[in-house]
Amino acid sequence: MASTIRVRAIANGDTTEVQALIQHPMDSGFVKDAQGAVIPAHFIQQLTFEHNGKAVFTADWGPAVAKDPYVKFGFKGASKGDELKVSWVDNKGASDSTTAKIQ
Amino acid sequence: MRRLVLAASLLIAAAAPAPAASEADFKTAYAAAEAAENEAGSLRNQWITTETTLKAARKQADAGDFDAATATAKEAEALAKASIFQATSEKDRWKDAEIH
Amino acid sequence: MRFVLAPVLAPVLALISAALAAGVIAQAAPAADKPDPAADAKAFRNYFVTKFPSVKLEDFVNGPYSMNEDMRKQWVEKEEFPPYDFALDAGKEMFAKPFKNGKTYADCFENGGIGVRQNFPYFDAQKGEVVTLELAINRCREANGEAPLSYVKDDMASLTAYMAYTSRGKPFDIKIPDDPRALAAYENGKRYFYTRRGQLNFSCASCHVQSPGQRLRAEILAPALGILNAMPIYRSEWAGMGTISRRFITCNSQTRAVPEEAQSEDYRDLEYYLSYVSNGLPISGPGARP
Amino acid sequence: MSFSIEGFSATRRLVLQGAGAVALFGFGALAARPALAAANDTYPEAAFKQKADKDAIQALYGRTADASDKVKLDAPEIAENGAVVPISVTTTLENVTSISFFVSGNPNALAASYAIPEGTLPAVSNRLKMQQTSNVIAIVEAGGKLYSATKEVKVTVGGCGG
């Protein structure tokens, strides 16, 4: 199965700009389906980016993060060709991870 | 303008009579509403509101409230007729709105 | 009780009638005997270009984002990593995957289906009907022994997203052959576009010709010129992808008109009309919309 | 009778009202408490459960924030759709350790909180959900202190746009 994670990490001098898009319903638990039943909350709680085994960015998310969440940040100290590991875990215990090459 | 159309619907609905209605009254009213809605369907111009009002009438009848069901069916008929009227009057009038 | 209703109804209908008459835009010229699509398209484009002199012609395909700075900024941010990205990849994969008989979508389309979105819909002289991209996709599937896809979202939206993507920048090139049936289909699409329907008594044109750029609650109405170029779209309102059929159905529902079936004759003719009058404007799909 | 003239988004509003009612259940109903991934901090469950922004900030940081013009919050005047509101923050403050986003009008105010270790730039963009028109608050934690920026974002959904 295709990864749920899209990452774009581009090194520009000393700074690497990272954008990620993750496929996830991010159900808030406040919305009802067509039959009027509440769709249970289902959302990513934690998202981590690691470079050389060090966490460079950690997100704690609640259900108010939009569906198919997106995040953008930047960090220093990486160079082209380095690997960036991205992983998430949701409130139901599901998880996914991927490794992207910094471009 | 759509306010007027809506107001018109309300007027019609308000005209529905109050005295106790029987199941037969409901059936007559419902059949008339359904016939009008089918006619609107043949003109491909049904309104969602008519559909939901018809459904509401059936529900009231199922609950044995024929007063309400009859009134609602009449309201549905009026809505269906308004949609028929809309389709008929738009038959050529749309050309007036065209960009030239 | 019906006798009570009749006298009440008459004045009410007269009221509606007056209301309808009052709302008519009086820029009418007498209708030509024979439809003249080329003249229509010219007038159509001219109307929007004159109404929005600061909008570049090719920018109309960006719908509400061509009309409002604040909206545009949100869109540009979204496009950095667009929400249709997943559908696009899924569509690419689906497009390449052979059917059970070994054939692929590429076998059904000119140029292997790459860069052809701008030619749809077209008039099929043999069948005497308008063929949209969605219809062609399902006919391709059926000809190869596969079940048709839903016309409104999911797989169909992913496939058309991919096919639109390979056609980005190519101008709409819709042809109306000099065939009375093609002209009739075009004319029917135009009729559908300008005809008021639903309890709210709106036509497509009420919103997308007379009021583009204006806010209807939070949303900025898109101009009809180029309105299909970005299809299919990821719509935040849907929290997902949708096809042209889905958008038509939603528009109808919003005016409280009972929608037609996806890919009904009216809808296909409407798409034919709207695409034709946007000839020359580039395909920009898939798109992201509120 | 439902002949609301404001009809366009009546249904939608009803749905939202329903959603508000459901909010009473809070997240107590959440079935599984996940084993957190190998992250270097724990998930601030309690802060995410708070309803009001003040309480959420208190639960997350244990203190209050001061407004600062060094925190630049970028959010639209009017959200094109409350389901996806692009919001970002940047700051010229030094020694930033975390950045958090709160939406005052949501059932639970805390939306997202980001740890900013040394070497990571103090700037984040993300997309949040907003249930209604309200303030969005960005908090930057720097040098052990809290700095905030607030902006109102209007949210109205519905209509025949698009």
XYZ file of C-alpha atoms in Angstrom:
655
model
C 0.000 0.000 0.000
C 1.133 3.449 -0.779
C 2.430 5.446 2.141
C 0.057 7.799 3.910
C 2.890 10.311 4.169
C 4.113 12.753 1.555
C 7.259 14.656 2.417
C 9.137 17.323 0.568
C 12.405 18.305 2.209
C 14.574 20.778 0.365
C 17.964 21.933 1.578
C 18.808 25.521 0.836
C 22.179 26.399 2.267
C 22.179 25.445 5.934
C 18.403 25.369 6.228
C 16.151 22.526 5.198
C 12.536 23.382 4.495
C 10.153 20.524 5.169
C 6.553 20.152 4.049
C 4.456 17.111 4.791
C 0.969 16.013 3.872
C -0.557 12.984 5.544
C -3.596 11.050 4.458
C -5.780 10.714 7.529
C -9.505 11.344 8.196
C -8.826 13.395 11.371
C -12.406 12.749 12.498
C -13.210 15.142 15.289
C -15.822 13.029 17.034
C -18.252 15.949 16.680
C -19.636 15.116 13.259
C -22.544 12.835 12.464
C -22.804 10.598 9.443
C -25.782 10.479 7.050
C -27.646 8.163 9.431
C -27.203 10.572 12.327
C -24.663 8.442 14.170
C -21.641 10.207 15.579
C -18.472 9.367 13.701
C -16.018 8.467 16.463
C -12.956 10.627 16.934
C -10.038 9.344 14.910
C -7.037 11.577 14.617
C -3.265 11.633 14.590
C -1.919 12.509 18.005
C 1.755 12.686 17.388
C 3.913 13.291 14.361
C 7.693 13.191 14.548
C 10.468 14.167 12.169
C 13.929 12.742 12.856
C 17.247 13.579 11.304
C 20.241 11.411 12.218
C 18.253 9.897 15.072
C 17.439 13.287 16.585
C 13.907 14.636 16.676
C 13.931 17.931 14.798
C 10.199 18.564 15.028
C 7.404 16.986 17.028
C 3.730 17.759 16.601
C 1.071 17.010 19.201
C -2.257 17.155 17.432
C -5.850 17.187 18.545
C -8.910 16.566 16.409
C -9.004 20.222 15.288
C -6.215 19.656 12.794
C -7.746 19.511 9.309
C -8.343 16.289 7.398
C -5.288 15.120 5.445
C -3.104 17.287 7.657
C -0.353 19.516 6.397
C 2.599 20.998 8.197
C 5.577 23.076 7.185
C 8.718 23.925 9.157
C 12.455 24.359 8.728
C 15.578 23.194 10.514
C 19.336 23.653 10.323
C 22.207 21.226 10.136
C 21.162 18.828 7.383
C 22.504 18.541 3.882
C 21.296 17.230 0.538
C 21.036 13.457 0.464
C 20.505 13.109 4.231
C 17.560 11.050 5.371
C 14.571 12.415 7.221
C 12.370 9.926 9.041
C 8.715 10.830 9.487
C 6.325 8.863 11.668
C 2.869 9.306 13.148
C 0.622 7.526 15.591
C -3.113 8.108 15.995
C -5.568 7.818 18.877
C -6.513 4.289 17.834
C -2.909 3.171 17.974
C -2.442 3.012 14.200
C 0.807 4.362 12.843
C 2.880 4.830 9.726
C 6.341 6.014 8.900
C 8.463 6.824 5.917
C 11.947 8.019 5.143
C 12.579 10.816 2.687
C 15.797 12.005 1.109
C 16.550 15.661 1.549
C 16.790 17.281 -1.857
C -37.748 37.550 -5.648
C -37.267 34.168 -4.134
C -38.674 35.620 -0.978
C -41.905 36.129 -2.861
C -41.960 32.573 -4.062
C -41.433 31.418 -0.516
C -44.029 33.802 0.808
C -46.400 32.438 -1.772
C -45.801 28.940 -0.534
C -46.562 30.070 2.970
C -49.774 31.722 1.904
C -50.947 28.568 0.271
C -50.016 26.532 3.264
C -51.894 28.911 5.514
C -54.972 28.393 3.408
C -55.183 24.755 4.417
C -58.384 24.262 6.395
C -58.484 23.303 10.041
C -61.588 21.119 10.577
C -61.048 17.457 11.404
C -59.917 15.468 8.393
C -60.430 11.782 7.805
C -58.101 9.247 6.296
C -60.069 9.589 3.071
C -59.479 13.348 3.058
C -55.787 12.711 3.467
C -55.726 10.159 0.677
C -57.443 12.574 -1.684
C -55.131 15.403 -0.767
C -52.072 13.198 -0.996
C -53.056 11.771 -4.367
C -53.511 15.305 -5.711
C -50.109 16.331 -4.374
C -48.464 13.265 -5.806
C -50.063 13.850 -9.197
C -48.789 17.417 -9.256
C -45.331 16.309 -8.204
C -45.301 13.698 -10.957
C -46.218 16.368 -13.435
C -43.316 18.479 -12.150
C -41.174 15.385 -12.612
C -42.190 15.075 -16.231
C -41.017 18.671 -16.640
C -37.781 17.721 -14.826
C -38.443 20.450 -12.334
C -39.182 18.943 -8.956
C -38.282 20.767 -5.773
C -36.534 19.066 -2.897
C -38.920 20.886 -0.581
C -41.915 19.240 -2.207
C -40.351 15.821 -1.749
C -39.649 16.393 1.935
C -43.133 17.828 2.487
C -44.712 14.764 0.874
C -42.628 12.569 3.103
C -43.685 14.565 6.159
C -47.350 14.141 5.193
C -46.950 10.374 4.943
C -45.290 10.280 8.321
C -48.106 12.257 9.934
C -50.677 9.962 8.308
C -48.809 6.903 9.550
C -49.041 8.372 13.027
C -52.795 8.746 12.563
C -52.788 12.550 12.583
C -54.913 13.049 9.483
C -55.560 16.728 10.203
C -51.900 17.530 10.013
C -51.244 15.008 7.245
C -53.987 16.481 5.062
C -52.747 20.013 5.606
C -49.189 18.990 4.835
C -50.270 17.139 1.699
C -52.047 20.285 0.503
C -48.922 22.257 1.180
C -46.962 19.748 -0.889
C -49.473 20.089 -3.690
C -49.105 23.860 -3.629
C -45.319 23.536 -3.766
C -45.521 21.087 -6.649
C -47.846 23.436 -8.497
C -45.511 26.335 -7.934
C -42.672 24.267 -9.410
C -44.838 23.410 -12.415
C -45.625 27.072 -12.804
C -41.927 27.889 -12.619
C -41.072 25.342 -15.302
C -43.832 26.585 -17.582
C -42.990 30.235 -17.239
C -39.273 29.558 -17.691
C -39.896 27.631 -20.888
C -38.893 30.593 -23.035
C -38.111 33.239 -20.471
C -34.594 31.903 -19.879
C -33.611 33.453 -23.197
C -34.081 36.905 -21.706
C -31.239 36.293 -19.283
C -28.799 35.139 -21.933
C -25.647 37.114 -22.612
C -25.659 38.604 -26.071
C -61.537 21.540 0.249
C -59.962 21.899 -3.129
C -62.361 24.675 -4.074
C -60.813 26.734 -1.306
C -57.394 26.259 -2.682
C -58.095 27.343 -6.234
C -59.067 30.961 -5.599
C -56.148 31.298 -3.220
C -53.757 29.853 -5.693
C -54.630 32.180 -8.544
C -53.468 35.432 -6.977
C -50.490 33.666 -5.544
C -49.425 32.465 -8.924
C -49.966 35.919 -10.312
C -47.639 37.148 -7.600
C -44.986 34.650 -8.552
C -45.448 35.557 -12.149
C -44.935 39.220 -11.428
C -41.930 38.386 -9.351
C -40.411 36.360 -12.117
C -41.044 39.084 -14.643
C -39.514 41.695 -12.371
C -36.368 39.661 -11.981
C -35.697 39.258 -15.627
C -32.665 41.019 -16.901
C -33.769 43.186 -19.740
C -30.727 43.019 -21.951
C -32.475 40.611 -24.237
C -32.151 40.605 -27.943
C -34.469 38.549 -30.111
C -33.231 34.964 -30.287
C -31.601 33.994 -33.532
C -33.294 31.312 -35.559
C -30.292 29.054 -35.625
C -27.940 28.700 -32.647
C -24.666 30.493 -33.222
C -22.195 29.007 -30.728
C -19.249 31.040 -31.959
C -21.083 34.324 -31.446
C -22.339 33.099 -28.044
C -18.821 32.239 -26.911
C -17.501 35.603 -28.007
C -20.253 37.472 -26.167
C -19.830 35.242 -23.130
C -16.115 35.890 -22.839
C -16.581 39.563 -23.550
C -19.122 39.856 -20.738
C -16.678 38.539 -18.138
C -13.642 40.358 -19.457
C -15.586 43.635 -19.385
C -17.087 42.954 -15.969
C -13.691 42.073 -14.469
C -11.127 44.170 -16.334
C -8.383 43.465 -13.796
C -8.643 39.679 -14.066
C -6.349 38.115 -16.632
C -8.193 35.920 -19.092
C -6.402 32.712 -18.140
C -6.981 33.467 -14.457
C -10.746 32.962 -14.739
C -10.101 29.220 -14.558
C -9.135 29.730 -10.921
C -12.734 30.471 -10.079
C -13.305 32.285 -6.791
C -9.567 32.787 -6.373
C -9.489 35.072 -9.382
C -12.023 37.301 -7.648
C -10.667 37.831 -4.139
C -7.194 38.443 -2.689
C -7.770 36.951 0.762
C -9.183 33.768 -0.774
C -6.360 33.636 -3.261
C -3.776 33.720 -0.507
C -5.380 30.766 1.251
C -5.431 28.912 -2.026
C -1.800 29.611 -2.872
C -0.878 28.250 0.548
C -2.964 25.150 -0.024
C -1.441 24.603 -3.456
C 2.017 24.254 -1.862
C 0.954 20.754 -1.028
C -2.472 20.435 -2.593
C -5.184 18.300 -1.031
C -5.817 16.532 -4.365
C -2.306 15.102 -4.329
C -3.389 11.707 -3.034
C -6.150 11.416 -5.620
C -3.706 12.348 -8.355
C -1.321 9.554 -7.428
C -4.156 7.072 -7.061
C -5.433 8.102 -10.486
C -2.031 7.685 -12.080
C -1.746 4.193 -10.668
C -5.293 3.281 -11.726
C -4.730 4.644 -15.186
C -1.663 2.474 -15.745
C -3.092 -0.710 -14.270
C -4.294 -3.112 -16.984
C -7.868 -4.447 -17.012
C -8.435 -8.174 -16.575
C -8.173 -8.574 -20.362
C -4.750 -6.944 -20.410
C -5.844 -3.712 -22.069
C -5.624 -0.312 -20.392
C -7.380 3.031 -20.457
C -4.681 4.198 -22.833
C -6.108 1.855 -25.484
C -9.447 3.689 -25.403
C -8.201 7.243 -25.895
C -6.354 9.271 -28.460
C -2.701 9.749 -27.594
C -3.030 7.043 -24.944
C -5.264 9.335 -22.895
C -2.421 11.725 -22.081
C -3.084 15.422 -22.624
C -6.572 14.960 -24.046
C -8.831 16.389 -21.331
C -9.325 19.639 -23.269
C -11.167 17.769 -26.060
C -14.004 16.625 -23.781
C -16.916 16.671 -24.033
C -17.281 16.018 -27.741
C -20.268 15.270 -29.938
C -20.395 11.652 -31.058
C -21.977 11.797 -34.509
C -22.517 8.064 -34.622
C -24.442 7.878 -31.379
C -25.854 11.361 -31.762
C -24.963 12.446 -28.235
C -22.527 14.385 -26.130
C -19.730 12.251 -24.661
C -17.998 13.536 -21.553
C -14.675 12.280 -20.229
C -16.447 10.433 -17.414
C -18.800 8.741 -19.857
C -15.888 7.790 -22.123
C -14.043 6.299 -19.136
C -16.975 4.124 -18.170
C -17.594 3.074 -21.772
C -13.941 2.120 -21.970
C -14.332 0.010 -18.832
C -17.483 -1.663 -20.061
C -15.982 -2.393 -23.477
C -13.220 -4.206 -21.631
C -15.488 -6.196 -19.369
C -15.093 -4.020 -16.274
C -17.879 -2.655 -14.101
C -18.532 1.085 -14.516
C -17.349 3.485 -11.811
C -19.497 5.860 -9.792
C -19.719 9.122 -11.696
C -19.420 11.435 -8.751
C -16.270 10.776 -6.740
C -13.535 8.383 -5.611
C -12.039 6.372 -8.479
C -13.692 8.435 -11.206
C -12.456 11.679 -9.670
C -8.959 10.238 -9.260
C -8.801 9.083 -12.878
C -10.064 12.360 -14.275
C -7.726 14.219 -11.907
C -4.791 12.418 -13.450
C -6.048 12.909 -17.001
C -6.628 16.611 -16.355
C -3.191 16.923 -14.814
C -1.553 15.584 -17.976
C -3.508 18.228 -19.910
C -2.733 21.245 -17.748
C -2.207 24.390 -19.739
C -3.851 23.037 -22.873
C -6.732 25.283 -23.917
C -10.253 23.901 -24.064
C -10.855 22.863 -27.663
C -14.500 21.869 -27.814
C -15.966 21.396 -31.259
C -19.551 21.759 -32.302
C -19.970 20.108 -35.677
C -22.464 21.589 -38.103
C -24.929 18.867 -37.231
C -28.434 19.810 -36.119
C -28.219 17.263 -33.299
C -24.985 18.766 -31.976
C -26.464 22.229 -32.160
C -29.568 20.998 -30.386
C -27.435 19.514 -27.604
C -25.544 22.788 -27.293
C -28.775 24.750 -27.218
C -30.223 22.419 -24.592
C -27.145 22.957 -22.425
C -27.551 26.693 -22.754
C -31.229 26.447 -21.892
C -30.371 24.439 -18.795
C -27.767 27.003 -17.764
C -30.126 29.980 -17.918
C -33.312 28.325 -16.661
C -34.398 29.110 -13.127
C -35.251 26.097 -11.017
C -35.659 24.937 -7.457
C -37.612 26.566 -4.680
C -35.044 29.353 -4.453
C -35.707 30.153 -8.107
C -32.052 30.342 -9.141
C -30.532 29.462 -12.463
C -26.874 28.536 -12.882
C -26.488 32.005 -14.393
C -28.054 33.755 -11.371
C -24.942 32.904 -9.372
C -22.216 32.420 -11.934
C -23.039 35.109 -14.524
C -24.868 37.787 -12.611
C -23.013 37.530 -9.274
C -19.498 36.121 -9.605
C -17.063 37.657 -7.167
C -19.845 38.391 -4.725
C -20.083 36.676 -1.426
C -22.816 34.240 -0.757
C -22.163 33.870 2.950
C -18.455 33.084 3.215
C -18.072 31.846 -0.287
C -17.053 33.819 -3.293
C -19.057 32.867 -6.347
C -16.993 31.634 -9.260
C -17.407 33.110 -12.741
C -19.005 30.778 -15.292
C -16.207 31.520 -17.733
C -13.638 28.774 -17.175
C -15.653 27.207 -14.374
C -15.044 23.631 -15.581
C -11.358 24.026 -16.418
C -10.256 23.095 -12.900
C -12.372 19.949 -12.659
C -12.280 17.584 -10.926
C -11.873 19.404 -7.625
C -10.998 18.699 -4.044
C -13.678 20.630 -2.249
C -13.187 21.394 1.428
C -16.955 21.372 1.782
C -16.916 17.729 0.661
C -13.665 16.932 2.459
C -12.808 15.080 -0.718
C -12.741 14.925 -4.487
C -15.705 15.350 -6.797
C -16.387 15.306 -10.502
C -18.310 17.757 -12.656
C -21.413 15.604 -12.094
C -21.019 15.975 -8.372
C -20.734 19.746 -8.647
C -23.872 19.989 -10.802
C -25.816 17.839 -8.365
C -24.670 19.977 -5.444
C -25.607 23.198 -7.246
C -29.098 21.878 -7.942
C -29.584 20.787 -4.342
C -28.480 24.156 -3.057
C -31.290 25.846 -4.946
C -33.617 23.115 -3.612
C -34.142 21.582 -7.011
C -34.230 17.792 -7.215
C -30.958 17.045 -9.047
C -30.793 14.945 -12.188
C -28.908 11.673 -12.466
C -25.159 12.057 -12.931
C -24.394 12.136 -16.669
C -28.029 12.753 -17.589
C -28.572 14.254 -21.020
C -29.168 17.705 -19.518
C -25.973 17.567 -17.473
C -23.886 16.370 -20.419
C -25.361 19.090 -22.628
C -24.728 21.664 -19.916
C -21.107 20.556 -19.717
C -20.889 20.777 -23.510
C -22.188 24.344 -23.455
C -20.048 25.532 -20.534
C -16.888 23.945 -21.922
C -17.493 25.372 -25.364
C -17.916 28.943 -24.165
C -14.640 28.527 -22.244
C -12.742 27.488 -25.369
C -9.242 28.897 -25.379
C -8.900 28.947 -21.599
C -6.378 26.458 -20.196
C -7.170 23.261 -18.344
C -6.049 23.737 -14.736
C -7.448 20.630 -13.106
C -7.389 19.049 -10.719
C -8.282 21.987 -8.550
C -8.806 22.837 -4.899
C -11.916 24.766 -3.924
C -13.639 25.814 -0.691
C -42.597 24.529 8.684
C -39.168 25.040 7.267
C -39.501 27.832 4.769
C -36.480 29.608 6.077
C -35.523 32.329 3.675
C -32.008 32.094 4.961
C -32.327 28.611 3.629
C -28.958 28.060 2.060
C -27.138 26.744 5.021
C -29.956 26.011 7.408
C -29.272 22.315 7.322
C -25.627 22.866 7.825
C -26.242 25.048 10.832
C -28.464 22.364 12.300
C -25.702 19.879 11.826
C -23.314 22.183 13.603
C -25.740 22.691 16.449
C -25.950 18.948 16.736
C -22.223 18.836 16.841
C -22.203 21.313 19.697
C -24.506 19.103 21.694
C -22.301 16.131 21.130
C -19.428 18.134 22.479
C -20.885 17.551 25.939
C -19.561 14.024 25.740
C -16.071 15.369 25.320
C -13.404 12.884 24.582
C -14.244 10.673 27.521
C -15.643 8.208 25.050
C -12.350 7.677 23.319
C -11.795 3.970 23.302
C -8.116 3.353 22.911
C -5.402 5.308 24.625
C -2.496 4.678 22.328
C 0.925 3.672 23.324
C 2.800 6.739 22.222
C 5.501 6.371 19.659
C 9.076 6.866 20.567
C 8.742 10.581 20.990
C 10.742 12.605 23.393
C 7.751 14.045 25.176
C 4.345 12.775 26.176
C 1.080 13.678 24.540
C -0.599 16.478 26.520
C -3.935 14.683 26.817
C -5.255 16.929 29.597
C -4.594 20.150 27.695
C -6.413 18.834 24.632
C -9.439 18.036 26.796
C -9.898 21.594 28.096
C -12.724 23.563 26.561
C -11.712 27.198 27.095
C -8.505 28.634 25.650
C -7.382 29.950 29.066
C -7.755 26.537 30.661
C -6.004 24.827 27.787
C -3.047 27.210 27.938
C -2.869 26.704 31.692
C -3.031 22.929 31.314
C -0.359 22.895 28.633
C 2.085 25.396 30.074
C 0.998 26.051 33.660
C 1.194 29.817 33.171
C -0.262 32.679 31.169
C 1.039 34.386 28.063
C 1.707 38.030 27.259
C 0.760 39.473 23.893
C 3.829 40.249 21.844
C 4.312 41.931 18.496
C 7.303 39.668 17.999
C 4.881 36.842 17.346
C 3.470 37.099 13.860
C 0.295 35.116 13.331
C -0.870 34.715 9.772
C -4.471 33.640 9.303
C -7.188 34.623 6.817
C -9.731 37.348 7.624
C -12.462 35.053 6.418
C -11.856 31.341 6.199
C -12.883 29.988 2.818
C -14.106 26.941 4.672
C -13.940 26.209 8.378
C -12.816 22.674 7.601
C -9.451 23.818 6.282
C -8.020 27.071 7.596
C -4.358 27.697 6.761
C -2.670 29.257 9.771
C 0.990 29.953 10.347
C 3.196 31.656 12.846
C 6.709 33.088 12.776
C 8.633 34.898 15.454
C 11.797 36.922 15.919
C 12.066 35.723 19.527
C 15.180 33.778 20.529
C 15.398 30.410 22.273
C 12.012 29.216 21.176
C 11.124 25.787 22.546
C 7.524 25.350 21.431
C 4.720 26.854 19.361
C 1.032 26.094 19.965
C -2.252 26.978 18.288
C -5.568 27.524 20.037
C -8.973 28.112 18.461
C -11.207 29.786 21.035
C -14.484 28.840 19.387
C -13.813 25.131 19.039
C -15.251 22.573 21.483
C -11.706 22.101 22.759
C -9.465 25.094 22.263
C -6.043 23.470 21.840
C -5.560 22.464 18.216
C -1.871 21.708 17.853
C 1.356 22.044 19.767
C 4.827 21.781 18.251
C 8.105 21.121 19.999
C 10.903 23.257 18.553
C 14.289 21.814 19.538
C 17.500 23.763 19.085
C 18.382 24.101 15.432
C 14.763 24.145 14.276
C 13.412 27.456 13.023
C 10.693 29.123 15.109
C 8.081 29.021 12.340
C 5.216 26.623 11.635
C 2.442 26.460 9.042
C -0.503 24.130 9.403
C -4.194 23.770 8.524
C -6.785 23.758 11.265
C -10.522 23.251 11.618
C -12.698 26.027 12.957
C -16.256 25.417 14.027
C -17.259 29.078 14.058
C -15.987 32.631 13.914
C -13.562 33.112 16.773
C -10.087 34.073 17.839
C -7.083 32.036 16.911
C -4.273 32.306 19.417
C -0.665 31.404 18.727
C 1.594 30.909 21.723
C 5.348 30.912 21.458
C 7.344 29.549 24.352
C 10.762 31.217 24.435
C 13.315 31.307 27.192
C 10.783 29.830 29.580
C 8.226 32.587 28.942
C 5.035 32.641 26.913
C 4.258 35.141 24.178
C 1.053 35.287 22.210
C -0.602 36.728 19.120
C -4.333 36.683 18.514
C -6.377 37.136 15.382
C -10.068 36.798 14.686
C -11.009 34.564 11.775
C -14.525 34.722 10.407
C -16.107 31.400 9.563
C -19.365 31.070 7.687
C -20.135 27.998 5.688
C -22.624 27.248 2.987
C -23.979 28.881 -0.119
C -23.761 28.051 -3.800
C -20.179 29.176 -4.194
C -17.182 27.370 -5.493
